[in-house]
XYZ file of C-alpha atoms in Angstrom:
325
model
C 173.821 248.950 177.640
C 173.241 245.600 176.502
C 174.895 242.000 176.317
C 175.388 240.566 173.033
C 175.023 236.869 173.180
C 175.161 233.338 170.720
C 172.900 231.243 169.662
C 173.395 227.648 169.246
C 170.738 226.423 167.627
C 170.244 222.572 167.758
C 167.941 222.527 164.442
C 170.832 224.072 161.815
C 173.769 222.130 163.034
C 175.449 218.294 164.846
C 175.890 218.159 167.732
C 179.940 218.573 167.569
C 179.725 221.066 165.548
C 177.168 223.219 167.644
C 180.303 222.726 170.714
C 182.831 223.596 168.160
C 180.978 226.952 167.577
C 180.255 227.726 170.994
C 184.213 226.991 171.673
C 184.705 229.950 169.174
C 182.069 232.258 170.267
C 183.296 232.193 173.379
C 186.700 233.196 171.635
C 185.546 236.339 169.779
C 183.801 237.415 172.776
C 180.053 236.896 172.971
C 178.638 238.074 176.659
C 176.829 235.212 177.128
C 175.491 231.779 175.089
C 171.399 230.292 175.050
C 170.651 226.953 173.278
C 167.265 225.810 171.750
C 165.858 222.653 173.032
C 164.136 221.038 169.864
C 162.923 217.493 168.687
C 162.478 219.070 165.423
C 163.509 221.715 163.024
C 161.591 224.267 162.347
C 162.136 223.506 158.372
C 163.207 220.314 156.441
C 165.859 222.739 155.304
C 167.187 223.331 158.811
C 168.145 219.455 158.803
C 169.090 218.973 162.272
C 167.798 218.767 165.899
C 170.114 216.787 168.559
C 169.276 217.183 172.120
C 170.509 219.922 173.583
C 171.430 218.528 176.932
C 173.480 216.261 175.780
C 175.172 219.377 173.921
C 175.318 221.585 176.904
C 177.287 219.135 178.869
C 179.768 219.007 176.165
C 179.497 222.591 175.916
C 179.779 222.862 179.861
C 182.998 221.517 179.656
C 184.697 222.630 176.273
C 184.150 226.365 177.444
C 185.140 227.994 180.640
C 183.811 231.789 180.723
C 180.904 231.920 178.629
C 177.453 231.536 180.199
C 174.948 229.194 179.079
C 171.037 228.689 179.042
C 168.268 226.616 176.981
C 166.087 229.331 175.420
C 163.874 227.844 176.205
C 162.338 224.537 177.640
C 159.384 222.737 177.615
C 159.471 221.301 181.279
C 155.441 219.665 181.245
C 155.636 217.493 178.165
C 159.122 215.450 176.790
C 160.073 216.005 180.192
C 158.751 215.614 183.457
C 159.705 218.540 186.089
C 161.319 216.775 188.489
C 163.338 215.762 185.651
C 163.886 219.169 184.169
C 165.224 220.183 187.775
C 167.735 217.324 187.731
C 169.050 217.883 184.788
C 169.242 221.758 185.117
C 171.252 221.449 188.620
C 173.722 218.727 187.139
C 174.787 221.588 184.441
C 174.654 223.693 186.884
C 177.788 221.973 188.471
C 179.103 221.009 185.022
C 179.309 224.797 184.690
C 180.826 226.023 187.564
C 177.629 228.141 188.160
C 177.304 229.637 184.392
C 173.709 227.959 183.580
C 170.599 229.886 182.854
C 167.265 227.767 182.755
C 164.733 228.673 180.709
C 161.602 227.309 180.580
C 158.451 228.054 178.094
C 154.993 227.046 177.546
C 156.218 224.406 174.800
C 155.394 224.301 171.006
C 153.278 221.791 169.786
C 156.479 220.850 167.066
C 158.549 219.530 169.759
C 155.693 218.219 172.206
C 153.820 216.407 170.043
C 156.173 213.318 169.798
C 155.048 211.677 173.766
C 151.505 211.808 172.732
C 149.826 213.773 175.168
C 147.861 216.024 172.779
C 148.067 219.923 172.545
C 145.799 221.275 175.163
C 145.229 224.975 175.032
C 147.377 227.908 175.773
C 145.313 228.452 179.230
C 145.951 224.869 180.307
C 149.219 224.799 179.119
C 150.095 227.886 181.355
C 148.731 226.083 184.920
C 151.117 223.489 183.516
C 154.002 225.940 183.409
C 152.977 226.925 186.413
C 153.286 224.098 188.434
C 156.469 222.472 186.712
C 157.650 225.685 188.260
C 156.796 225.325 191.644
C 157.891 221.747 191.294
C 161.453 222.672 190.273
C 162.087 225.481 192.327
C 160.931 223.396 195.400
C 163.907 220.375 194.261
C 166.251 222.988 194.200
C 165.691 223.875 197.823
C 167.184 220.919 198.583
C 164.950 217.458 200.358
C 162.196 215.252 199.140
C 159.272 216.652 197.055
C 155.982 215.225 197.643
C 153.344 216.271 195.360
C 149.534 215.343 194.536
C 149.333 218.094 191.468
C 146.519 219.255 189.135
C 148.721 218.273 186.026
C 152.036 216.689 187.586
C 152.802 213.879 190.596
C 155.642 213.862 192.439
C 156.762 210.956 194.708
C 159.408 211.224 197.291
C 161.745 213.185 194.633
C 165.079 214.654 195.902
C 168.456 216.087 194.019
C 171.526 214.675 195.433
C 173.724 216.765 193.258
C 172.501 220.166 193.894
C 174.918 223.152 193.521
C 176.011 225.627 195.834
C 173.319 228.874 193.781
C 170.546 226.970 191.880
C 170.085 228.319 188.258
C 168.572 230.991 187.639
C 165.075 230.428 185.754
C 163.676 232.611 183.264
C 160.461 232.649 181.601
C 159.878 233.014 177.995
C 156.552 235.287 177.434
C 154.549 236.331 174.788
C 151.467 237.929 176.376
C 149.630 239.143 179.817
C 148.815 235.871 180.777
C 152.683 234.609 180.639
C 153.833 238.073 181.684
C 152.108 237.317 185.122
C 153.803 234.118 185.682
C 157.098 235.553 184.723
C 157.071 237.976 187.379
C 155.630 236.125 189.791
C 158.476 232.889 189.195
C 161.068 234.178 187.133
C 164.549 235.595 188.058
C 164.678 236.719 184.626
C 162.673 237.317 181.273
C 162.547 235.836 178.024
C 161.070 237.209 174.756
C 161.571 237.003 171.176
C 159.930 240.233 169.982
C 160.663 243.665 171.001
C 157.823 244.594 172.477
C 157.791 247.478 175.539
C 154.175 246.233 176.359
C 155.424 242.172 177.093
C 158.156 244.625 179.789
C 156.108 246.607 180.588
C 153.860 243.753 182.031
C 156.400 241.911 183.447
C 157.166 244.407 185.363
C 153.566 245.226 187.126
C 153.766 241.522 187.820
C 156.703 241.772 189.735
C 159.612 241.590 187.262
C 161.125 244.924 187.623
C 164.987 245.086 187.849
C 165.158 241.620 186.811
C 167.633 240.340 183.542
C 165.625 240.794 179.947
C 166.796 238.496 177.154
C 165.652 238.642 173.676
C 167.000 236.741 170.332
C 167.069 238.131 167.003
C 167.869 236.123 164.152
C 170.773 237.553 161.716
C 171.998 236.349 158.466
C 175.750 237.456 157.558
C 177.464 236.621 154.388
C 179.717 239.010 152.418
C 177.218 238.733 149.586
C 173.838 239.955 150.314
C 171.658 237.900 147.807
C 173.232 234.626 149.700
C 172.608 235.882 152.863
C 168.463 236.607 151.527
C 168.472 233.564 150.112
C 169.787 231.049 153.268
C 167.810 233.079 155.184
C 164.187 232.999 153.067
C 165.434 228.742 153.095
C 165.807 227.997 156.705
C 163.757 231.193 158.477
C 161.059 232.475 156.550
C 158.594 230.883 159.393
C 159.945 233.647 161.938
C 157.918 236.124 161.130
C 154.687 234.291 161.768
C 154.569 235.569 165.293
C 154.113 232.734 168.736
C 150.245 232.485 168.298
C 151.205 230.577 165.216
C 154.087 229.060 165.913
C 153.048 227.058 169.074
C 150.278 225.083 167.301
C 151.728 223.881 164.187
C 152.424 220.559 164.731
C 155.167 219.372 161.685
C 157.836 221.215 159.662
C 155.361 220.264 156.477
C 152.857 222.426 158.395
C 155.478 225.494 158.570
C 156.244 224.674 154.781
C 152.852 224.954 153.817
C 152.353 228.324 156.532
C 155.373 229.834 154.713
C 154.653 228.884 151.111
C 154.015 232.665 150.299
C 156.620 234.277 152.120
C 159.022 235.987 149.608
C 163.072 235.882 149.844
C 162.060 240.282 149.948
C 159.733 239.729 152.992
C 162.069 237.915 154.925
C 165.214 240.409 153.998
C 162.297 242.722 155.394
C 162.888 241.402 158.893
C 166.091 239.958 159.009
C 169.192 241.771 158.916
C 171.266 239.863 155.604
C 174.509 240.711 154.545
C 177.302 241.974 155.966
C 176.880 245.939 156.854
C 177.272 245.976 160.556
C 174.954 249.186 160.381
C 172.176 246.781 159.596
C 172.784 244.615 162.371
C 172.949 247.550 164.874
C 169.963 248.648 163.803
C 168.132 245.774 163.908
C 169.012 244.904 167.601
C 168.328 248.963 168.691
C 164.363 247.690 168.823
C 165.399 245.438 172.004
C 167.175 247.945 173.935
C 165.063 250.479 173.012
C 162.360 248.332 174.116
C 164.864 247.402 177.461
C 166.280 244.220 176.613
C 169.329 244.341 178.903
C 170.600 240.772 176.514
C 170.261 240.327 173.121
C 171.265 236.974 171.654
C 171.936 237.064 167.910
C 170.650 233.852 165.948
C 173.264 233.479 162.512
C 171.368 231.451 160.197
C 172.719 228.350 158.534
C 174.768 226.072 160.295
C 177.826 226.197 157.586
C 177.876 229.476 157.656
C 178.992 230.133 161.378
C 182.696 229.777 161.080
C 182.399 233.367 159.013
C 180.054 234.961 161.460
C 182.183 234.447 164.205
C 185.221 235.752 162.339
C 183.397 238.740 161.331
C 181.536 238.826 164.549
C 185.442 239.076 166.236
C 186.551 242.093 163.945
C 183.558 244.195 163.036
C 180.018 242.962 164.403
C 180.785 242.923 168.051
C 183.071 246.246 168.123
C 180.037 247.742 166.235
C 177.515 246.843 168.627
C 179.717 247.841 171.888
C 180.400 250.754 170.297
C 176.590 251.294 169.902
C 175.239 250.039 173.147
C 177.620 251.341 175.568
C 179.467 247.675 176.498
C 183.261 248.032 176.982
């Protein structure tokens, strides 16, 4: 079994238009919703990145069933953790209890901007680490006092808390984030299929808990479109997190992605519009033991379609092959 969720992803589409979406995937009947938190897109193609809070609050309160969840945030750089915790607990209650928060190591695209530098990964996970403790200590309610190795913390307190703080998820991508996963996180995050990222999530405490991956997808009734948005906007997917995290400019993906081919990317992505495709493309995650699998359409003008198709043919395809009523 396995939830099939929505992507709203803040680099390929405005802000209003991101809500409008979500209004409609919640309509067709996605399990569940994540958003990306960006400062940039990923490629000058993509031509869009407006913050995400500000469109989960309008999200928050333009939906009413569908759950939400930033996959993921930085918490240790653009923001400060006791921020982050504010923040998350306010759409908490904006929610009615439907928010997710996921958090992440950061990629140097989106950090950058503050000035801080790009430490290494190491250093960047004892920062993960104790934005963690930070937030999870603010959302058991009082003042926070905190002399940290990376973060301070004077006299800090949420006044709005909710009744069941979010849930916070990890995104992971090797041991090192697999062991602070299990340790902190009610739930995993991942964006390759991988049994062994599971697998050590699990030894590290994780087992039994919530598994969400994201796969991107690009539908259009005629395939060589499809190829072609999705070799425009996406053809920097495939060059694994290693990669990703240091490059610090959407010119530095263009130039990492100069050689990728509109056949390499149709390669990895599911394009067109046989649902067969698409099934098979997500069976990797569940196979794996993803029990959520959020599907990333690429190209913000071409959501309106997805979701239409999603309604009639992807989602009944996927239930039918996943076991979900």
């Amino acid at each position: 079994m396995a939830h099939i969720g929505y992507t709203m992803m803040t680099e390929q589409a405005g802000p209003r238009e991101l809500v409008g979406h979500l209004v409609r995937a919640e309509e067709v009947g996605f399990d569940f919703s994540v958003t990306s938190d960006h400062y940039f897109p990923w490629l000058r193609a993509q031509g869009h990145s407006s913050y995400a809070w500000s469109v989960l609050g309008a999200a928050a309160q333009a939906t009413s069933r569908i759950p939400l969840m930033t996959y993921v945030t930085c918490p240790t750089f653009r923001y400060h953790p006791a921020v982050v915790a504010q923040k998350a607990a306010t759409l908490q209650l904006l929610s009615q209890g439907r928010f997710r928060l996921g958090l992440g190591s950061g990629e140097n695209l989106n950090e950058h901007v503050v000035g801080g530098g790009w430490p290494s990964v190491d250093v960047r996970h004892e920062m993960l680490r104790e934005a963690v403790e930070i937030i999870r200590a603010l959302f058991g309610g009082g003042h926070v006092n905190r002399r940290g190795t990376h973060f301070d913390v004077e006299s800090a307190r949420l006044w709005d808390l909710p009744e069941s703080a979010p849930p916070i998820g990890i995104a992971v991508s090797g041991e090192r984030s697999c062991e602070l996963a299990g340790e902190f996180a009610d739930l995993v995050i991942a964006t390759e299929p991988k049994p062994e990222l599971l697998e050590a999530f699990d030894r590290h405490g994780g087992g039994g808990k919530p598994r969400v991956g994201q796969l991107p997808v690009s539908y259009d009734p005629d395939r060589d479109t499809a190829i072609k948005r999705a070799h425009a906007q996406f053809r920097w997917f495939g060059s694994g997190w290693k990669v990703n995290s240091e490059l610090p400019h959407p010119d530095a993906f263009e130039a990492a992605t100069q050689f990728v081919t509109p056949d390499d990317v149709a390669e990895s992505i599911p394009c067109g519009d046989d649902p067969d495709a698409f099934v098979a493309a997500v069976r990797p995650y569940v196979d794996a033991g993803f029990t959520e699998v959020a599907l990333v359409q690429i190209g913000g003008e071409s959501q309106p379609a997805f979701l239409d198709w999603s309604e009639k043919t992807l989602l009944p395809a996927l239930r039918e092959a996943f076991g979900r009523d």
